[in-house]
Amino acid sequence: NAGVTQTPKFQVLKTGQSMTLQCAQDMNHEYMSWYRQDPGMGLRLIHYSVGAGITDQGEVPNGYNVSRSTTEDFPLRLLSAAPSQTSVYFCASSYSTLLVGDNSPLHFGNGTRLTVT
Amino acid sequence: AQSVTQLGSHVSVSEGALVLLRCNYSSSVPPYLFWYVQYPNQGLQLLLKYTSAATLVKGINGFEAEFKKSETSFHLTKPSAHMRDAAEYFCAVSDKGVTGGGNKLTFGTGTQLKVEL
């Protein structure tokens, strides 16, 4: 099983450039989310989706867009990169608690390390 | 909003010694609580979770955690540390009680565990 796959693993951008971080899961999970990890701050939720066609903002959504056209994919877009977006980005997925009635643990990808200069 | 506090950003123990990583939560109702581990250059893996079934929760790799409502704590322990336990550990809490919020995790800032010979 591939689980949660993130691409690319590393990326360097110049300020103002745009890019899309890809995330795909093959576990038929309804719930998908994006976190960013910064030293001393843990992981902070950027955006999440409870199913195809449904997205919502997390704790730190500014500067990021998402869409969910299929169950499997949940790309994260940076429209105009800024140095403050230098971080490690993690995609995570799980079954929806609305359906399974209990908290379903998150499955994480291996991350994308992004540097904005 | 739910939150967790991890005391000590760095913990160092000798191989074979007790591991104790501290986590306190802030919640108006008993939440779902989790411990995740992150090895270098990898995503997060679930160690264990508390969902109110039992206050002492056993996880993988010999770790366990005890939910103490009176102390609002969920500390992670392991009787005997091994070199392979060196990693970063994150405590997390979910938005239990919020519609669709059961999947959303709020993470602590992490504790880096160092195991010395």
mmCIF file of N, CA and C in Angstrom, chain A residues 7-117:
data_model
loop_
_atom_site.group_PDB
_atom_site.id
_atom_site.type_symbol
_atom_site.label_atom_id
_atom_site.label_comp_id
_atom_site.label_asym_id
_atom_site.label_seq_id
_atom_site.Cartn_x
_atom_site.Cartn_y
_atom_site.Cartn_z
ATOM 1 N N THR A 7 4.315 14.901 -3.347
ATOM 2 C CA THR A 7 5.361 15.317 -4.281
ATOM 3 C C THR A 7 5.312 16.821 -4.471
ATOM 4 N N PRO A 8 6.466 17.466 -4.689
ATOM 5 C CA PRO A 8 7.806 16.900 -4.618
ATOM 6 C C PRO A 8 8.274 16.747 -3.179
ATOM 7 N N LYS A 9 9.449 16.179 -2.975
ATOM 8 C CA LYS A 9 10.022 16.059 -1.620
ATOM 9 C C LYS A 9 10.729 17.349 -1.219
ATOM 10 N N PHE A 10 11.313 18.017 -2.183
ATOM 11 C CA PHE A 10 12.020 19.269 -1.935
ATOM 12 C C PHE A 10 11.654 20.258 -3.032
ATOM 13 N N GLN A 11 11.605 21.549 -2.664
ATOM 14 C CA GLN A 11 11.328 22.583 -3.647
ATOM 15 C C GLN A 11 11.914 23.903 -3.162
ATOM 16 N N VAL A 12 12.550 24.616 -4.094
ATOM 17 C CA VAL A 12 13.030 25.960 -3.802
ATOM 18 C C VAL A 12 12.309 26.919 -4.740
ATOM 19 N N LEU A 13 11.727 27.958 -4.180
ATOM 20 C CA LEU A 13 11.005 28.959 -4.966
ATOM 21 C C LEU A 13 11.586 30.338 -4.703
ATOM 22 N N LYS A 14 11.390 31.205 -5.662
ATOM 23 C CA LYS A 14 11.709 32.617 -5.442
ATOM 24 C C LYS A 14 10.428 33.319 -4.996
ATOM 25 N N THR A 15 10.595 34.379 -4.246
ATOM 26 C CA THR A 15 9.445 35.154 -3.784
ATOM 27 C C THR A 15 8.578 35.553 -4.970
ATOM 28 N N GLY A 16 7.274 35.315 -4.829
ATOM 29 C CA GLY A 16 6.334 35.685 -5.871
ATOM 30 C C GLY A 16 5.977 34.554 -6.813
ATOM 31 N N GLN A 17 6.769 33.503 -6.841
ATOM 32 C CA GLN A 17 6.450 32.374 -7.699
ATOM 33 C C GLN A 17 5.275 31.587 -7.124
ATOM 34 N N SER A 18 4.644 30.824 -7.981
ATOM 35 C CA SER A 18 3.533 29.981 -7.547
ATOM 36 C C SER A 18 3.908 28.516 -7.757
ATOM 37 N N MET A 19 3.266 27.654 -7.005
ATOM 38 C CA MET A 19 3.471 26.222 -7.198
ATOM 39 C C MET A 19 2.353 25.453 -6.505
ATOM 40 N N THR A 20 2.261 24.186 -6.864
ATOM 41 C CA THR A 20 1.280 23.295 -6.260
ATOM 42 C C THR A 20 1.979 22.118 -5.621
ATOM 43 N N LEU A 21 1.683 21.869 -4.368
ATOM 44 C CA LEU A 21 2.151 20.680 -3.673
ATOM 45 C C LEU A 21 1.088 19.603 -3.847
ATOM 46 N N GLN A 22 1.534 18.440 -4.289
ATOM 47 C CA GLN A 22 0.585 17.372 -4.579
ATOM 48 C C GLN A 22 0.473 16.408 -3.398
ATOM 49 N N CYS A 23 -0.742 15.899 -3.222
ATOM 50 C CA CYS A 23 -0.998 14.895 -2.196
ATOM 51 C C CYS A 23 -2.025 13.913 -2.734
ATOM 52 N N ALA A 24 -1.720 12.630 -2.631
ATOM 53 C CA ALA A 24 -2.644 11.592 -3.076
ATOM 54 C C ALA A 24 -2.656 10.470 -2.048
ATOM 55 N N GLN A 25 -3.855 9.914 -1.811
ATOM 56 C CA GLN A 25 -3.961 8.767 -0.905
ATOM 57 C C GLN A 25 -4.786 7.676 -1.575
ATOM 58 N N ASP A 26 -4.436 6.430 -1.249
ATOM 59 C CA ASP A 26 -5.101 5.295 -1.888
ATOM 60 C C ASP A 26 -5.865 4.452 -0.878
ATOM 61 N N MET A 27 -6.283 5.073 0.228
ATOM 62 C CA MET A 27 -6.968 4.352 1.293
ATOM 63 C C MET A 27 -8.463 4.666 1.330
ATOM 64 N N ASN A 28 -8.950 5.398 0.353
ATOM 65 C CA ASN A 28 -10.357 5.778 0.270
ATOM 66 C C ASN A 28 -10.799 6.597 1.488
ATOM 67 N N HIS A 29 -9.878 7.419 1.995
ATOM 68 C CA HIS A 29 -10.195 8.259 3.143
ATOM 69 C C HIS A 29 -11.011 9.465 2.705
ATOM 70 N N GLU A 30 -12.061 9.764 3.485
ATOM 71 C CA GLU A 30 -12.868 10.944 3.178
ATOM 72 C C GLU A 30 -12.153 12.227 3.601
ATOM 73 N N TYR A 31 -11.474 12.169 4.712
ATOM 74 C CA TYR A 31 -10.881 13.363 5.301
ATOM 75 C C TYR A 31 -9.434 13.510 4.850
ATOM 76 N N MET A 32 -9.072 14.719 4.398
ATOM 77 C CA MET A 32 -7.687 15.028 4.047
ATOM 78 C C MET A 32 -7.350 16.415 4.569
ATOM 79 N N SER A 33 -6.089 16.628 4.861
ATOM 80 C CA SER A 33 -5.692 17.901 5.464
ATOM 81 C C SER A 33 -4.246 18.223 5.130
ATOM 82 N N TRP A 34 -3.906 19.496 5.278
ATOM 83 C CA TRP A 34 -2.549 19.981 5.106
ATOM 84 C C TRP A 34 -2.102 20.665 6.397
ATOM 85 N N TYR A 35 -0.883 20.322 6.829
ATOM 86 C CA TYR A 35 -0.247 20.962 7.974
ATOM 87 C C TYR A 35 1.087 21.535 7.522
ATOM 88 N N ARG A 36 1.523 22.558 8.223
ATOM 89 C CA ARG A 36 2.899 23.005 8.068
ATOM 90 C C ARG A 36 3.615 22.841 9.407
ATOM 91 N N GLN A 37 4.884 22.473 9.320
ATOM 92 C CA GLN A 37 5.678 22.233 10.528
ATOM 93 C C GLN A 37 6.834 23.203 10.561
ATOM 94 N N ASP A 38 6.906 23.972 11.619
ATOM 95 C CA ASP A 38 7.978 24.942 11.806
ATOM 96 C C ASP A 38 8.631 24.692 13.156
ATOM 97 N N PRO A 39 9.941 24.900 13.263
ATOM 98 C CA PRO A 39 10.654 24.610 14.513
ATOM 99 C C PRO A 39 10.021 25.327 15.703
ATOM 100 N N GLY A 40 9.799 24.567 16.770
ATOM 101 C CA GLY A 40 9.263 25.140 17.991
ATOM 102 C C GLY A 40 7.787 25.463 17.961
ATOM 103 N N MET A 41 7.121 25.159 16.833
ATOM 104 C CA MET A 41 5.692 25.504 16.725
ATOM 105 C C MET A 41 4.824 24.283 16.464
ATOM 106 N N GLY A 42 5.412 23.122 16.386
ATOM 107 C CA GLY A 42 4.628 21.931 16.125
ATOM 108 C C GLY A 42 4.047 21.960 14.722
ATOM 109 N N LEU A 43 2.900 21.317 14.567
ATOM 110 C CA LEU A 43 2.211 21.299 13.276
ATOM 111 C C LEU A 43 0.957 22.172 13.380
ATOM 112 N N ARG A 44 0.749 22.973 12.355
ATOM 113 C CA ARG A 44 -0.425 23.843 12.333
ATOM 114 C C ARG A 44 -1.258 23.543 11.092
ATOM 115 N N LEU A 45 -2.562 23.469 11.296
ATOM 116 C CA LEU A 45 -3.479 23.086 10.235
ATOM 117 C C LEU A 45 -3.701 24.251 9.270
ATOM 118 N N ILE A 46 -3.527 23.964 7.964
ATOM 119 C CA ILE A 46 -3.685 25.002 6.944
ATOM 120 C C ILE A 46 -5.106 24.952 6.363
ATOM 121 N N HIS A 47 -5.439 23.836 5.748
ATOM 122 C CA HIS A 47 -6.765 23.596 5.168
ATOM 123 C C HIS A 47 -7.106 22.131 5.362
ATOM 124 N N TYR A 48 -8.406 21.839 5.307
ATOM 125 C CA TYR A 48 -8.825 20.455 5.378
ATOM 126 C C TYR A 48 -10.072 20.243 4.525
ATOM 127 N N SER A 49 -10.365 18.965 4.287
ATOM 128 C CA SER A 49 -11.513 18.602 3.466
ATOM 129 C C SER A 49 -12.163 17.347 4.040
ATOM 130 N N VAL A 50 -13.477 17.380 4.174
ATOM 131 C CA VAL A 50 -14.192 16.213 4.706
ATOM 132 C C VAL A 50 -14.766 15.345 3.594
ATOM 133 N N GLY A 51 -14.519 15.724 2.349
ATOM 134 C CA GLY A 51 -14.981 14.921 1.227
ATOM 135 C C GLY A 51 -14.823 15.692 -0.070
ATOM 136 N N ALA A 52 -14.974 15.000 -1.186
ATOM 137 C CA ALA A 52 -14.837 15.642 -2.494
ATOM 138 C C ALA A 52 -15.798 16.819 -2.597
ATOM 139 N N GLY A 53 -15.269 17.954 -3.044
ATOM 140 C CA GLY A 53 -16.063 19.154 -3.228
ATOM 141 C C GLY A 53 -16.237 20.008 -1.987
ATOM 142 N N ILE A 54 -15.670 19.567 -0.851
ATOM 143 C CA ILE A 54 -15.843 20.293 0.415
ATOM 144 C C ILE A 54 -14.477 20.602 1.017
ATOM 145 N N THR A 55 -14.196 21.885 1.207
ATOM 146 C CA THR A 55 -12.953 22.273 1.856
ATOM 147 C C THR A 55 -13.243 23.353 2.901
ATOM 148 N N ASP A 56 -12.322 23.513 3.826
ATOM 149 C CA ASP A 56 -12.496 24.532 4.859
ATOM 150 C C ASP A 56 -11.127 24.955 5.363
ATOM 151 N N GLN A 57 -11.107 26.122 6.010
ATOM 152 C CA GLN A 57 -9.855 26.682 6.482
ATOM 153 C C GLN A 57 -9.486 26.143 7.856
ATOM 154 N N GLY A 58 -8.180 26.028 8.052
ATOM 155 C CA GLY A 58 -7.672 25.656 9.353
ATOM 156 C C GLY A 58 -7.160 26.871 10.101
ATOM 157 N N GLU A 59 -6.109 26.663 10.845
ATOM 158 C CA GLU A 59 -5.565 27.708 11.716
ATOM 159 C C GLU A 59 -4.768 28.778 10.953
ATOM 160 N N VAL A 60 -4.066 28.367 9.889
ATOM 161 C CA VAL A 60 -3.172 29.286 9.170
ATOM 162 C C VAL A 60 -3.412 29.208 7.665
ATOM 163 N N PRO A 61 -4.575 29.633 7.152
ATOM 164 C CA PRO A 61 -4.907 29.439 5.738
ATOM 165 C C PRO A 61 -4.390 30.507 4.784
ATOM 166 N N ASN A 62 -3.960 31.655 5.308
ATOM 167 C CA ASN A 62 -3.619 32.773 4.422
ATOM 168 C C ASN A 62 -2.438 32.449 3.531
ATOM 169 N N GLY A 63 -2.611 32.721 2.228
ATOM 170 C CA GLY A 63 -1.555 32.470 1.260
ATOM 171 C C GLY A 63 -1.640 31.111 0.594
ATOM 172 N N TYR A 64 -2.623 30.326 0.974
ATOM 173 C CA TYR A 64 -2.779 28.966 0.446
ATOM 174 C C TYR A 64 -4.202 28.746 -0.073
ATOM 175 N N ASN A 65 -4.293 27.990 -1.168
ATOM 176 C CA ASN A 65 -5.593 27.560 -1.675
ATOM 177 C C ASN A 65 -5.605 26.054 -1.813
ATOM 178 N N VAL A 66 -6.797 25.484 -1.700
ATOM 179 C CA VAL A 66 -6.951 24.045 -1.905
ATOM 180 C C VAL A 66 -8.220 23.790 -2.705
ATOM 181 N N SER A 67 -8.288 22.595 -3.252
ATOM 182 C CA SER A 67 -9.500 22.110 -3.903
ATOM 183 C C SER A 67 -9.538 20.605 -3.712
ATOM 184 N N ARG A 68 -10.708 20.015 -3.834
ATOM 185 C CA ARG A 68 -10.849 18.567 -3.674
ATOM 186 C C ARG A 68 -11.847 18.065 -4.719
ATOM 187 N N SER A 69 -11.318 17.780 -5.892
ATOM 188 C CA SER A 69 -12.188 17.321 -6.971
ATOM 189 C C SER A 69 -12.400 15.810 -6.942
ATOM 190 N N THR A 70 -11.499 15.076 -6.317
ATOM 191 C CA THR A 70 -11.632 13.625 -6.185
ATOM 192 C C THR A 70 -11.372 13.226 -4.741
ATOM 193 N N THR A 71 -11.768 12.014 -4.382
ATOM 194 C CA THR A 71 -11.483 11.522 -3.030
ATOM 195 C C THR A 71 -9.998 11.351 -2.805
ATOM 196 N N GLU A 72 -9.263 10.988 -3.870
ATOM 197 C CA GLU A 72 -7.862 10.619 -3.718
ATOM 198 C C GLU A 72 -6.902 11.794 -3.593
ATOM 199 N N ASP A 73 -7.214 12.930 -4.220
ATOM 200 C CA ASP A 73 -6.231 14.003 -4.348
ATOM 201 C C ASP A 73 -6.635 15.267 -3.602
ATOM 202 N N PHE A 74 -5.629 15.931 -3.050
ATOM 203 C CA PHE A 74 -5.888 17.171 -2.288
ATOM 204 C C PHE A 74 -4.676 18.091 -2.454
ATOM 205 N N PRO A 75 -4.569 18.787 -3.579
ATOM 206 C CA PRO A 75 -3.409 19.644 -3.818
ATOM 207 C C PRO A 75 -3.465 20.947 -3.021
ATOM 208 N N LEU A 76 -2.307 21.440 -2.678
ATOM 209 C CA LEU A 76 -2.165 22.714 -1.958
ATOM 210 C C LEU A 76 -1.448 23.698 -2.868
ATOM 211 N N ARG A 77 -2.064 24.846 -3.092
ATOM 212 C CA ARG A 77 -1.496 25.841 -3.999
ATOM 213 C C ARG A 77 -0.983 27.057 -3.249
ATOM 214 N N LEU A 78 0.222 27.452 -3.624
ATOM 215 C CA LEU A 78 0.770 28.722 -3.157
ATOM 216 C C LEU A 78 0.714 29.660 -4.340
ATOM 217 N N LEU A 79 -0.070 30.712 -4.244
ATOM 218 C CA LEU A 79 -0.294 31.586 -5.393
ATOM 219 C C LEU A 79 0.860 32.555 -5.609
ATOM 220 N N SER A 80 1.456 33.049 -4.529
ATOM 221 C CA SER A 80 2.557 33.988 -4.598
ATOM 222 C C SER A 80 3.428 33.752 -3.370
ATOM 223 N N ALA A 81 4.445 32.929 -3.559
ATOM 224 C CA ALA A 81 5.226 32.469 -2.417
ATOM 225 C C ALA A 81 5.933 33.609 -1.698
ATOM 226 N N ALA A 82 6.013 33.470 -0.374
ATOM 227 C CA ALA A 82 6.696 34.444 0.478
ATOM 228 C C ALA A 82 7.682 33.701 1.372
ATOM 229 N N PRO A 83 8.764 34.367 1.783
ATOM 230 C CA PRO A 83 9.739 33.697 2.663
ATOM 231 C C PRO A 83 9.108 33.107 3.919
ATOM 232 N N SER A 84 8.017 33.700 4.407
ATOM 233 C CA SER A 84 7.338 33.186 5.598
ATOM 234 C C SER A 84 6.694 31.822 5.359
ATOM 235 N N GLN A 85 6.609 31.411 4.116
ATOM 236 C CA GLN A 85 6.050 30.101 3.788
ATOM 237 C C GLN A 85 7.126 29.017 3.690
ATOM 238 N N THR A 86 8.351 29.378 3.973
ATOM 239 C CA THR A 86 9.404 28.380 4.096
ATOM 240 C C THR A 86 9.059 27.464 5.260
ATOM 241 N N SER A 87 8.929 26.165 4.976
ATOM 242 C CA SER A 87 8.441 25.251 5.998
ATOM 243 C C SER A 87 8.488 23.832 5.443
ATOM 244 N N VAL A 88 8.123 22.889 6.294
ATOM 245 C CA VAL A 88 7.892 21.515 5.848
ATOM 246 C C VAL A 88 6.387 21.287 5.870
ATOM 247 N N TYR A 89 5.863 20.823 4.748
ATOM 248 C CA TYR A 89 4.422 20.660 4.599
ATOM 249 C C TYR A 89 4.061 19.177 4.619
ATOM 250 N N PHE A 90 3.048 18.859 5.418
ATOM 251 C CA PHE A 90 2.589 17.482 5.528
ATOM 252 C C PHE A 90 1.121 17.386 5.139
ATOM 253 N N CYS A 91 0.841 16.380 4.335
ATOM 254 C CA CYS A 91 -0.524 16.022 4.017
ATOM 255 C C CYS A 91 -0.901 14.824 4.896
ATOM 256 N N ALA A 92 -2.140 14.797 5.362
ATOM 257 C CA ALA A 92 -2.597 13.698 6.218
ATOM 258 C C ALA A 92 -4.035 13.352 5.866
ATOM 259 N N SER A 93 -4.387 12.086 6.015
ATOM 260 C CA SER A 93 -5.745 11.652 5.685
ATOM 261 C C SER A 93 -6.247 10.654 6.710
ATOM 262 N N SER A 94 -7.570 10.503 6.758
ATOM 263 C CA SER A 94 -8.182 9.526 7.655
ATOM 264 C C SER A 94 -9.624 9.288 7.226
ATOM 265 N N TYR A 95 -10.233 8.256 7.802
ATOM 266 C CA TYR A 95 -11.663 8.075 7.620
ATOM 267 C C TYR A 95 -12.375 9.185 8.378
ATOM 268 N N SER A 96 -13.524 9.563 7.912
ATOM 269 C CA SER A 96 -14.275 10.628 8.559
ATOM 270 C C SER A 96 -14.911 10.129 9.849
ATOM 271 N N THR A 97 -14.750 10.891 10.917
ATOM 272 C CA THR A 97 -15.360 10.509 12.190
ATOM 273 C C THR A 97 -16.882 10.585 12.129
ATOM 274 N N LEU A 98 -17.397 11.344 11.177
ATOM 275 C CA LEU A 98 -18.849 11.416 11.029
ATOM 276 C C LEU A 98 -19.403 10.071 10.574
ATOM 277 N N LEU A 99 -18.560 9.294 9.894
ATOM 278 C CA LEU A 99 -19.012 8.024 9.354
ATOM 279 C C LEU A 99 -18.630 6.844 10.240
ATOM 280 N N VAL A 100 -17.437 6.894 10.839
ATOM 281 C CA VAL A 100 -16.983 5.736 11.605
ATOM 282 C C VAL A 100 -17.330 5.843 13.077
ATOM 283 N N GLY A 101 -17.788 7.022 13.516
ATOM 284 C CA GLY A 101 -18.264 7.156 14.884
ATOM 285 C C GLY A 101 -17.188 7.158 15.947
ATOM 286 N N ASP A 102 -15.972 7.228 15.559
ATOM 287 C CA ASP A 102 -14.887 7.271 16.525
ATOM 288 C C ASP A 102 -13.763 8.028 15.865
ATOM 289 N N ASN A 103 -12.781 8.381 16.667
ATOM 290 C CA ASN A 103 -11.727 9.160 16.063
ATOM 291 C C ASN A 103 -10.784 8.282 15.264
ATOM 292 N N SER A 104 -10.670 8.559 14.012
ATOM 293 C CA SER A 104 -9.825 7.772 13.119
ATOM 294 C C SER A 104 -8.456 8.429 13.037
ATOM 295 N N PRO A 105 -7.381 7.678 13.290
ATOM 296 C CA PRO A 105 -6.063 8.308 13.315
ATOM 297 C C PRO A 105 -5.657 8.836 11.950
ATOM 298 N N LEU A 106 -4.906 9.913 11.950
ATOM 299 C CA LEU A 106 -4.388 10.490 10.730
ATOM 300 C C LEU A 106 -3.204 9.687 10.206
ATOM 301 N N HIS A 107 -3.157 9.523 8.886
ATOM 302 C CA HIS A 107 -2.023 8.912 8.205
ATOM 303 C C HIS A 107 -1.284 10.029 7.479
ATOM 304 N N PHE A 108 0.007 10.151 7.724
ATOM 305 C CA PHE A 108 0.788 11.250 7.182
ATOM 306 C C PHE A 108 1.649 10.808 6.004
ATOM 307 N N GLY A 109 1.839 11.744 5.062
ATOM 308 C CA GLY A 109 2.856 11.577 4.044
ATOM 309 C C GLY A 109 4.219 11.931 4.624
ATOM 310 N N ASN A 110 5.251 11.798 3.799
ATOM 311 C CA ASN A 110 6.617 12.055 4.267
ATOM 312 C C ASN A 110 7.044 13.507 4.161
ATOM 313 N N GLY A 111 6.177 14.361 3.680
ATOM 314 C CA GLY A 111 6.448 15.786 3.715
ATOM 315 C C GLY A 111 7.090 16.346 2.464
ATOM 316 N N THR A 112 6.887 17.669 2.271
ATOM 317 C CA THR A 112 7.568 18.440 1.238
ATOM 318 C C THR A 112 8.296 19.568 1.937
ATOM 319 N N ARG A 113 9.607 19.618 1.714
ATOM 320 C CA ARG A 113 10.406 20.679 2.331
ATOM 321 C C ARG A 113 10.507 21.826 1.338
ATOM 322 N N LEU A 114 9.899 22.965 1.676
ATOM 323 C CA LEU A 114 9.839 24.120 0.785
ATOM 324 C C LEU A 114 10.690 25.268 1.325
ATOM 325 N N THR A 115 11.524 25.813 0.452
ATOM 326 C CA THR A 115 12.313 26.993 0.797
ATOM 327 C C THR A 115 11.955 28.107 -0.174
ATOM 328 N N VAL A 116 11.627 29.275 0.378
ATOM 329 C CA VAL A 116 11.305 30.439 -0.448
ATOM 330 C C VAL A 116 12.377 31.500 -0.205
ATOM 331 N N THR A 117 13.058 31.895 -1.276
ATOM 332 C CA THR A 117 14.171 32.850 -1.132
ATOM 333 C C THR A 117 13.783 34.240 -1.628
#
